[in-house]
PDB file of C-alpha atoms in Angstrom:
ATOM      1  CA  UNK Y   1      -3.754  12.152  -0.722  1.00  0.00           C
ATOM      2  CA  UNK Y   2      -6.536   9.579  -0.336  1.00  0.00           C
ATOM      3  CA  UNK Y   3      -8.302   7.931   2.525  1.00  0.00           C
ATOM      4  CA  UNK Y   4     -11.321   5.498   2.642  1.00  0.00           C
ATOM      5  CA  UNK Y   5     -14.295   7.307   4.243  1.00  0.00           C
ATOM      6  CA  UNK Y   6     -17.475   5.997   5.490  1.00  0.00           C
ATOM      7  CA  UNK Y   7     -20.186   8.525   5.459  1.00  0.00           C
ATOM      8  CA  UNK Y   8     -22.389   8.419   9.171  1.00  0.00           C
ATOM      9  CA  UNK Y   9     -24.888  11.047   8.700  1.00  0.00           C
ATOM     10  CA  UNK Y  10     -25.588  13.669   6.137  1.00  0.00           C
ATOM     11  CA  UNK Y  11     -27.212  17.416   7.028  1.00  0.00           C
ATOM     12  CA  UNK Y  12     -28.167  19.990   4.549  1.00  0.00           C
ATOM     13  CA  UNK Y  13     -29.050  23.616   4.901  1.00  0.00           C
ATOM     14  CA  UNK Y  14     -29.264  26.515   2.401  1.00  0.00           C
ATOM     15  CA  UNK Y  15     -25.767  27.037   2.456  1.00  0.00           C
ATOM     16  CA  UNK Y  16     -24.315  23.806   2.265  1.00  0.00           C
ATOM     17  CA  UNK Y  17     -24.395  19.933   2.706  1.00  0.00           C
ATOM     18  CA  UNK Y  18     -22.567  18.494   5.831  1.00  0.00           C
ATOM     19  CA  UNK Y  19     -21.153  15.151   6.130  1.00  0.00           C
ATOM     20  CA  UNK Y  20     -20.326  12.969   9.411  1.00  0.00           C
ATOM     21  CA  UNK Y  21     -17.500  10.746   8.409  1.00  0.00           C
ATOM     22  CA  UNK Y  22     -15.485   7.685   9.828  1.00  0.00           C
ATOM     23  CA  UNK Y  23     -12.138   7.030   9.035  1.00  0.00           C
ATOM     24  CA  UNK Y  24      -9.562   4.544  10.283  1.00  0.00           C
ATOM     25  CA  UNK Y  25      -7.394   5.508  13.568  1.00  0.00           C
ATOM     26  CA  UNK Y  26      -4.261   7.383  13.560  1.00  0.00           C
ATOM     27  CA  UNK Y  27      -4.768   9.957  10.644  1.00  0.00           C
ATOM     28  CA  UNK Y  28      -5.535  13.052  12.846  1.00  0.00           C
ATOM     29  CA  UNK Y  29      -1.780  14.397  12.462  1.00  0.00           C
ATOM     30  CA  UNK Y  30      -1.515  13.334   9.024  1.00  0.00           C
ATOM     31  CA  UNK Y  31      -4.716  15.118   7.865  1.00  0.00           C
ATOM     32  CA  UNK Y  32      -4.116  18.373   9.935  1.00  0.00           C
ATOM     33  CA  UNK Y  33      -0.688  19.150   8.335  1.00  0.00           C
ATOM     34  CA  UNK Y  34      -2.991  19.936   5.038  1.00  0.00           C
ATOM     35  CA  UNK Y  35      -4.925  22.419   6.653  1.00  0.00           C
ATOM     36  CA  UNK Y  36      -5.066  26.011   5.249  1.00  0.00           C
ATOM     37  CA  UNK Y  37      -6.693  28.088   8.002  1.00  0.00           C
ATOM     38  CA  UNK Y  38     -10.578  27.669   7.003  1.00  0.00           C
ATOM     39  CA  UNK Y  39     -10.215  24.041   6.454  1.00  0.00           C
ATOM     40  CA  UNK Y  40      -8.970  21.452   4.390  1.00  0.00           C
ATOM     41  CA  UNK Y  41      -9.777  21.005   0.862  1.00  0.00           C
ATOM     42  CA  UNK Y  42     -10.427  17.794  -0.570  1.00  0.00           C
ATOM     43  CA  UNK Y  43     -12.983  15.792  -2.658  1.00  0.00           C
ATOM     44  CA  UNK Y  44     -15.242  12.788  -1.930  1.00  0.00           C
ATOM     45  CA  UNK Y  45     -16.355  10.253  -4.150  1.00  0.00           C
ATOM     46  CA  UNK Y  46     -19.075   8.118  -3.572  1.00  0.00           C
ATOM     47  CA  UNK Y  47     -19.256   4.510  -4.321  1.00  0.00           C
ATOM     48  CA  UNK Y  48     -22.226   3.699  -6.670  1.00  0.00           C
ATOM     49  CA  UNK Y  49     -21.529  -0.478  -6.346  1.00  0.00           C
ATOM     50  CA  UNK Y  50     -20.106  -0.438  -9.675  1.00  0.00           C
ATOM     51  CA  UNK Y  51     -16.517   1.351  -9.024  1.00  0.00           C
ATOM     52  CA  UNK Y  52     -13.317   0.217  -7.585  1.00  0.00           C
ATOM     53  CA  UNK Y  53     -14.261   0.512  -3.921  1.00  0.00           C
ATOM     54  CA  UNK Y  54     -11.908   1.801  -1.083  1.00  0.00           C
ATOM     55  CA  UNK Y  55     -11.458  -1.376   0.774  1.00  0.00           C
ATOM     56  CA  UNK Y  56     -10.182  -2.823  -2.828  1.00  0.00           C
ATOM     57  CA  UNK Y  57      -7.812   0.131  -3.406  1.00  0.00           C
ATOM     58  CA  UNK Y  58      -6.147  -0.307   0.050  1.00  0.00           C
ATOM     59  CA  UNK Y  59      -5.859  -3.609  -0.116  1.00  0.00           C
ATOM     60  CA  UNK Y  60      -4.156  -3.400  -3.837  1.00  0.00           C
ATOM     61  CA  UNK Y  61      -1.687  -0.734  -2.567  1.00  0.00           C
ATOM     62  CA  UNK Y  62      -0.958  -3.017   0.532  1.00  0.00           C
ATOM     63  CA  UNK Y  63      -0.203  -6.024  -1.913  1.00  0.00           C
ATOM     64  CA  UNK Y  64       2.059  -3.387  -3.525  1.00  0.00           C
ATOM     65  CA  UNK Y  65       3.978  -2.547  -0.826  1.00  0.00           C
ATOM     66  CA  UNK Y  66       4.406  -6.144  -0.030  1.00  0.00           C
ATOM     67  CA  UNK Y  67       5.830  -6.868  -3.369  1.00  0.00           C
ATOM     68  CA  UNK Y  68       8.134  -3.732  -3.657  1.00  0.00           C
ATOM     69  CA  UNK Y  69       9.733  -4.347  -0.235  1.00  0.00           C
ATOM     70  CA  UNK Y  70      10.346  -8.155  -1.475  1.00  0.00           C
ATOM     71  CA  UNK Y  71      11.806  -6.710  -4.585  1.00  0.00           C
ATOM     72  CA  UNK Y  72      13.714  -3.589  -2.865  1.00  0.00           C
ATOM     73  CA  UNK Y  73      12.012  -1.349  -5.185  1.00  0.00           C
ATOM     74  CA  UNK Y  74       9.891   1.835  -5.161  1.00  0.00           C
ATOM     75  CA  UNK Y  75       6.173   0.741  -4.774  1.00  0.00           C
ATOM     76  CA  UNK Y  76       5.119   3.245  -7.503  1.00  0.00           C
ATOM     77  CA  UNK Y  77       7.443   1.251 -10.174  1.00  0.00           C
ATOM     78  CA  UNK Y  78       6.139  -1.823  -8.967  1.00  0.00           C
ATOM     79  CA  UNK Y  79       2.488  -0.663  -9.573  1.00  0.00           C
ATOM     80  CA  UNK Y  80       2.917   0.584 -12.703  1.00  0.00           C
ATOM     81  CA  UNK Y  81       4.806  -2.723 -13.856  1.00  0.00           C
ATOM     82  CA  UNK Y  82       2.403  -4.946 -12.359  1.00  0.00           C
ATOM     83  CA  UNK Y  83      -0.824  -3.265 -13.546  1.00  0.00           C
ATOM     84  CA  UNK Y  84       0.111  -2.707 -16.848  1.00  0.00           C
ATOM     85  CA  UNK Y  85       1.519  -6.353 -16.932  1.00  0.00           C
ATOM     86  CA  UNK Y  86      -2.095  -7.423 -16.039  1.00  0.00           C
ATOM     87  CA  UNK Y  87      -4.034  -4.852 -18.294  1.00  0.00           C
ATOM     88  CA  UNK Y  88      -1.797  -6.548 -21.394  1.00  0.00           C
ATOM     89  CA  UNK Y  89      -2.794 -10.036 -20.365  1.00  0.00           C
ATOM     90  CA  UNK Y  90      -6.865  -9.276 -19.906  1.00  0.00           C
ATOM     91  CA  UNK Y  91      -6.642  -6.734 -23.153  1.00  0.00           C
ATOM     92  CA  UNK Y  92      -7.519  -3.886 -20.743  1.00  0.00           C
ATOM     93  CA  UNK Y  93      -6.908  -0.168 -21.847  1.00  0.00           C
ATOM     94  CA  UNK Y  94      -7.167   1.256 -18.048  1.00  0.00           C
ATOM     95  CA  UNK Y  95      -4.435   4.420 -17.760  1.00  0.00           C
ATOM     96  CA  UNK Y  96      -4.671   4.220 -14.084  1.00  0.00           C
ATOM     97  CA  UNK Y  97      -5.920   1.964 -11.169  1.00  0.00           C
ATOM     98  CA  UNK Y  98      -8.473   4.474 -10.108  1.00  0.00           C
ATOM     99  CA  UNK Y  99     -10.673   3.821 -13.120  1.00  0.00           C
ATOM    100  CA  UNK Y 100     -10.935   0.117 -12.326  1.00  0.00           C
ATOM    101  CA  UNK Y 101     -14.633  -1.441 -12.130  1.00  0.00           C
ATOM    102  CA  UNK Y 102     -15.384  -3.623  -8.927  1.00  0.00           C
ATOM    103  CA  UNK Y 103     -14.743  -6.777 -11.059  1.00  0.00           C
ATOM    104  CA  UNK Y 104     -11.819  -5.907 -12.699  1.00  0.00           C
ATOM    105  CA  UNK Y 105     -10.249  -4.620  -9.377  1.00  0.00           C
ATOM    106  CA  UNK Y 106     -11.249  -8.151  -7.943  1.00  0.00           C
ATOM    107  CA  UNK Y 107      -9.133  -9.646 -10.945  1.00  0.00           C
ATOM    108  CA  UNK Y 108      -6.213  -7.537 -10.556  1.00  0.00           C
ATOM    109  CA  UNK Y 109      -5.906  -8.568  -6.683  1.00  0.00           C
ATOM    110  CA  UNK Y 110      -6.384 -12.221  -7.712  1.00  0.00           C
ATOM    111  CA  UNK Y 111      -3.157 -11.647 -10.401  1.00  0.00           C
ATOM    112  CA  UNK Y 112      -1.202 -10.084  -7.377  1.00  0.00           C
ATOM    113  CA  UNK Y 113      -2.220 -12.557  -4.984  1.00  0.00           C
ATOM    114  CA  UNK Y 114      -1.059 -15.252  -7.573  1.00  0.00           C
ATOM    115  CA  UNK Y 115       2.214 -13.649  -7.277  1.00  0.00           C
ATOM    116  CA  UNK Y 116       2.247 -12.995  -3.515  1.00  0.00           C
ATOM    117  CA  UNK Y 117       1.350 -16.623  -2.758  1.00  0.00           C
ATOM    118  CA  UNK Y 118       3.756 -18.181  -5.362  1.00  0.00           C
ATOM    119  CA  UNK Y 119       6.777 -16.827  -3.771  1.00  0.00           C
ATOM    120  CA  UNK Y 120       5.605 -16.679  -0.145  1.00  0.00           C
ATOM    121  CA  UNK Y 121       5.669 -12.546   0.387  1.00  0.00           C
ATOM    122  CA  UNK Y 122       2.719 -12.869   2.706  1.00  0.00           C
ATOM    123  CA  UNK Y 123       4.359 -15.584   5.120  1.00  0.00           C
ATOM    124  CA  UNK Y 124       4.014 -14.002   8.691  1.00  0.00           C
ATOM    125  CA  UNK Y 125       1.961 -11.298   7.558  1.00  0.00           C
ATOM    126  CA  UNK Y 126      -1.322 -12.434   6.952  1.00  0.00           C
ATOM    127  CA  UNK Y 127      -3.713 -10.787   4.641  1.00  0.00           C
ATOM    128  CA  UNK Y 128      -6.680 -13.080   5.081  1.00  0.00           C
ATOM    129  CA  UNK Y 129      -8.435 -11.187   7.203  1.00  0.00           C
ATOM    130  CA  UNK Y 130      -8.750  -7.608   4.762  1.00  0.00           C
ATOM    131  CA  UNK Y 131      -9.365  -9.955   1.735  1.00  0.00           C
ATOM    132  CA  UNK Y 132     -12.743 -11.629   3.312  1.00  0.00           C
ATOM    133  CA  UNK Y 133     -13.749  -8.125   3.552  1.00  0.00           C
ATOM    134  CA  UNK Y 134     -13.480  -7.502  -0.015  1.00  0.00           C
ATOM    135  CA  UNK Y 135     -14.554 -10.555  -1.994  1.00  0.00           C
ATOM    136  CA  UNK Y 136     -15.541 -14.169  -2.275  1.00  0.00           C
ATOM    137  CA  UNK Y 137     -11.857 -15.981  -1.257  1.00  0.00           C
ATOM    138  CA  UNK Y 138     -12.175 -19.082  -3.255  1.00  0.00           C
ATOM    139  CA  UNK Y 139      -9.508 -18.165  -5.563  1.00  0.00           C
ATOM    140  CA  UNK Y 140      -7.146 -17.636  -2.906  1.00  0.00           C
ATOM    141  CA  UNK Y 141      -7.833 -20.969  -1.311  1.00  0.00           C
ATOM    142  CA  UNK Y 142      -7.197 -22.530  -4.974  1.00  0.00           C
ATOM    143  CA  UNK Y 143      -3.955 -20.432  -5.191  1.00  0.00           C
ATOM    144  CA  UNK Y 144      -3.036 -21.809  -1.777  1.00  0.00           C
ATOM    145  CA  UNK Y 145      -3.495 -25.105  -2.377  1.00  0.00           C
ATOM    146  CA  UNK Y 146      -1.407 -24.876  -5.632  1.00  0.00           C
ATOM    147  CA  UNK Y 147       1.469 -23.614  -4.343  1.00  0.00           C
ATOM    148  CA  UNK Y 148       1.209 -25.319  -1.290  1.00  0.00           C
ATOM    149  CA  UNK Y 149       1.133 -22.178   1.026  1.00  0.00           C
ATOM    150  CA  UNK Y 150      -1.120 -22.320   4.162  1.00  0.00           C
ATOM    151  CA  UNK Y 151      -4.175 -20.282   3.856  1.00  0.00           C
ATOM    152  CA  UNK Y 152      -4.024 -18.959   7.258  1.00  0.00           C
ATOM    153  CA  UNK Y 153      -0.509 -17.977   7.521  1.00  0.00           C
ATOM    154  CA  UNK Y 154       1.238 -18.061   4.431  1.00  0.00           C
ATOM    155  CA  UNK Y 155       3.985 -20.414   5.280  1.00  0.00           C
ATOM    156  CA  UNK Y 156       4.719 -23.456   3.265  1.00  0.00           C
ATOM    157  CA  UNK Y 157       1.733 -26.118   3.944  1.00  0.00           C
ATOM    158  CA  UNK Y 158       0.518 -29.309   2.551  1.00  0.00           C
ATOM    159  CA  UNK Y 159      -2.898 -30.532   1.131  1.00  0.00           C
ATOM    160  CA  UNK Y 160      -5.345 -31.948   3.836  1.00  0.00           C
ATOM    161  CA  UNK Y 161      -8.901 -33.457   3.159  1.00  0.00           C
ATOM    162  CA  UNK Y 162     -11.658 -31.771   4.620  1.00  0.00           C
ATOM    163  CA  UNK Y 163     -13.986 -34.774   3.477  1.00  0.00           C
ATOM    164  CA  UNK Y 164     -12.040 -37.634   4.616  1.00  0.00           C
ATOM    165  CA  UNK Y 165     -10.986 -41.074   2.953  1.00  0.00           C
ATOM    166  CA  UNK Y 166     -12.549 -43.833   4.405  1.00  0.00           C
ATOM    167  CA  UNK Y 167     -10.170 -46.181   6.530  1.00  0.00           C
ATOM    168  CA  UNK Y 168      -9.426 -49.094   4.236  1.00  0.00           C
ATOM    169  CA  UNK Y 169      -9.011 -47.266   1.254  1.00  0.00           C
ATOM    170  CA  UNK Y 170      -5.623 -46.760  -0.749  1.00  0.00           C
ATOM    171  CA  UNK Y 171      -5.113 -42.991  -0.600  1.00  0.00           C
ATOM    172  CA  UNK Y 172      -2.536 -43.386  -3.399  1.00  0.00           C
ATOM    173  CA  UNK Y 173      -5.698 -44.860  -5.751  1.00  0.00           C
ATOM    174  CA  UNK Y 174      -8.659 -43.488  -4.306  1.00  0.00           C
ATOM    175  CA  UNK Y 175     -10.539 -40.966  -6.578  1.00  0.00           C
ATOM    176  CA  UNK Y 176     -10.310 -37.655  -4.113  1.00  0.00           C
ATOM    177  CA  UNK Y 177     -11.157 -35.058  -7.055  1.00  0.00           C
ATOM    178  CA  UNK Y 178     -14.691 -34.456  -5.806  1.00  0.00           C
ATOM    179  CA  UNK Y 179     -13.515 -34.371  -2.101  1.00  0.00           C
ATOM    180  CA  UNK Y 180     -13.120 -31.036  -0.524  1.00  0.00           C
ATOM    181  CA  UNK Y 181      -9.275 -29.950   0.422  1.00  0.00           C
ATOM    182  CA  UNK Y 182      -7.337 -27.042   2.468  1.00  0.00           C
ATOM    183  CA  UNK Y 183      -3.772 -26.275   2.492  1.00  0.00           C
ATOM    184  CA  UNK Y 184      -2.500 -25.984   6.546  1.00  0.00           C
ATOM    185  CA  UNK Y 185       1.135 -25.612   7.438  1.00  0.00           C
ATOM    186  CA  UNK Y 186       1.998 -28.061  10.381  1.00  0.00           C
ATOM    187  CA  UNK Y 187       1.054 -25.997  13.424  1.00  0.00           C
ATOM    188  CA  UNK Y 188      -2.483 -25.055  11.858  1.00  0.00           C
ATOM    189  CA  UNK Y 189      -2.915 -28.810  10.715  1.00  0.00           C
ATOM    190  CA  UNK Y 190      -2.569 -29.503  14.318  1.00  0.00           C
ATOM    191  CA  UNK Y 191      -4.695 -26.925  15.521  1.00  0.00           C
ATOM    192  CA  UNK Y 192      -7.272 -28.202  12.920  1.00  0.00           C
ATOM    193  CA  UNK Y 193      -6.904 -31.963  14.035  1.00  0.00           C
ATOM    194  CA  UNK Y 194      -7.617 -30.555  17.909  1.00  0.00           C
ATOM    195  CA  UNK Y 195     -10.640 -28.520  16.731  1.00  0.00           C
ATOM    196  CA  UNK Y 196     -12.162 -31.872  15.248  1.00  0.00           C
ATOM    197  CA  UNK Y 197     -11.623 -33.590  18.354  1.00  0.00           C
ATOM    198  CA  UNK Y 198     -12.982 -30.678  20.788  1.00  0.00           C
ATOM    199  CA  UNK Y 199     -15.521 -28.503  19.350  1.00  0.00           C
ATOM    200  CA  UNK Y 200     -15.388 -29.633  15.302  1.00  0.00           C
ATOM    201  CA  UNK Y 201     -14.012 -28.649  11.999  1.00  0.00           C
ATOM    202  CA  UNK Y 202     -16.900 -25.760  11.295  1.00  0.00           C
ATOM    203  CA  UNK Y 203     -15.882 -23.929  14.549  1.00  0.00           C
ATOM    204  CA  UNK Y 204     -12.170 -24.062  13.199  1.00  0.00           C
ATOM    205  CA  UNK Y 205     -13.316 -22.589   9.718  1.00  0.00           C
ATOM    206  CA  UNK Y 206     -15.563 -19.838  10.836  1.00  0.00           C
ATOM    207  CA  UNK Y 207     -12.611 -18.684  13.519  1.00  0.00           C
ATOM    208  CA  UNK Y 208     -10.331 -18.532  10.503  1.00  0.00           C
ATOM    209  CA  UNK Y 209     -12.522 -17.518   7.807  1.00  0.00           C
ATOM    210  CA  UNK Y 210     -11.372 -20.347   5.541  1.00  0.00           C
ATOM    211  CA  UNK Y 211     -13.090 -23.465   4.334  1.00  0.00           C
ATOM    212  CA  UNK Y 212     -12.538 -26.441   2.428  1.00  0.00           C
ATOM    213  CA  UNK Y 213     -12.644 -26.192  -1.534  1.00  0.00           C
ATOM    214  CA  UNK Y 214     -12.870 -29.103  -4.560  1.00  0.00           C
ATOM    215  CA  UNK Y 215      -9.516 -28.733  -6.069  1.00  0.00           C
ATOM    216  CA  UNK Y 216      -8.508 -29.273  -9.576  1.00  0.00           C
ATOM    217  CA  UNK Y 217      -5.552 -28.172 -11.128  1.00  0.00           C
TER     218      UNK Y 217
END
């Protein structure tokens, strides 16, 4: 069983090195079931900044579970299918996701995100907050624009200009290729417009952790 941990303190004696760790809540009973009377056997991997992180691994498996539920398939089967598909496309010779570097883990996440966003699998199940904690979201924002999905909630959306087209210009003819855009559903677009009038779009972007990007197909 794998659980991401954060080491809070380290103490060393002649007999052993002791760690104080922090884990996500709600795991006590799951962990105690592995007790053998004198403790719980396990191992710890210290992330050196180059290997796939615990957060990346957790997010990968969350995306796989969402896809598996959508497909009505076993998550392990889905993981092998999508992982070997990604490896083949990118000429990687990994045997398991445990071997992924940080860079390749991000590449695999983007691969899964494209499938999830294209098919609307994350609608009503926002993934943005978890993604922001892991990596730059510019690719995610591009995919939302490409597939016309709201970058905040995942529902069907429309492309909106962050850099406004000046009044009097014909929107069908003006070159907007260098203007920042974002994809929002009707509800979040309404919130965005209200924010512009009340507190400015900067506050809206900071609240939802999104921003406009230059979008080219």
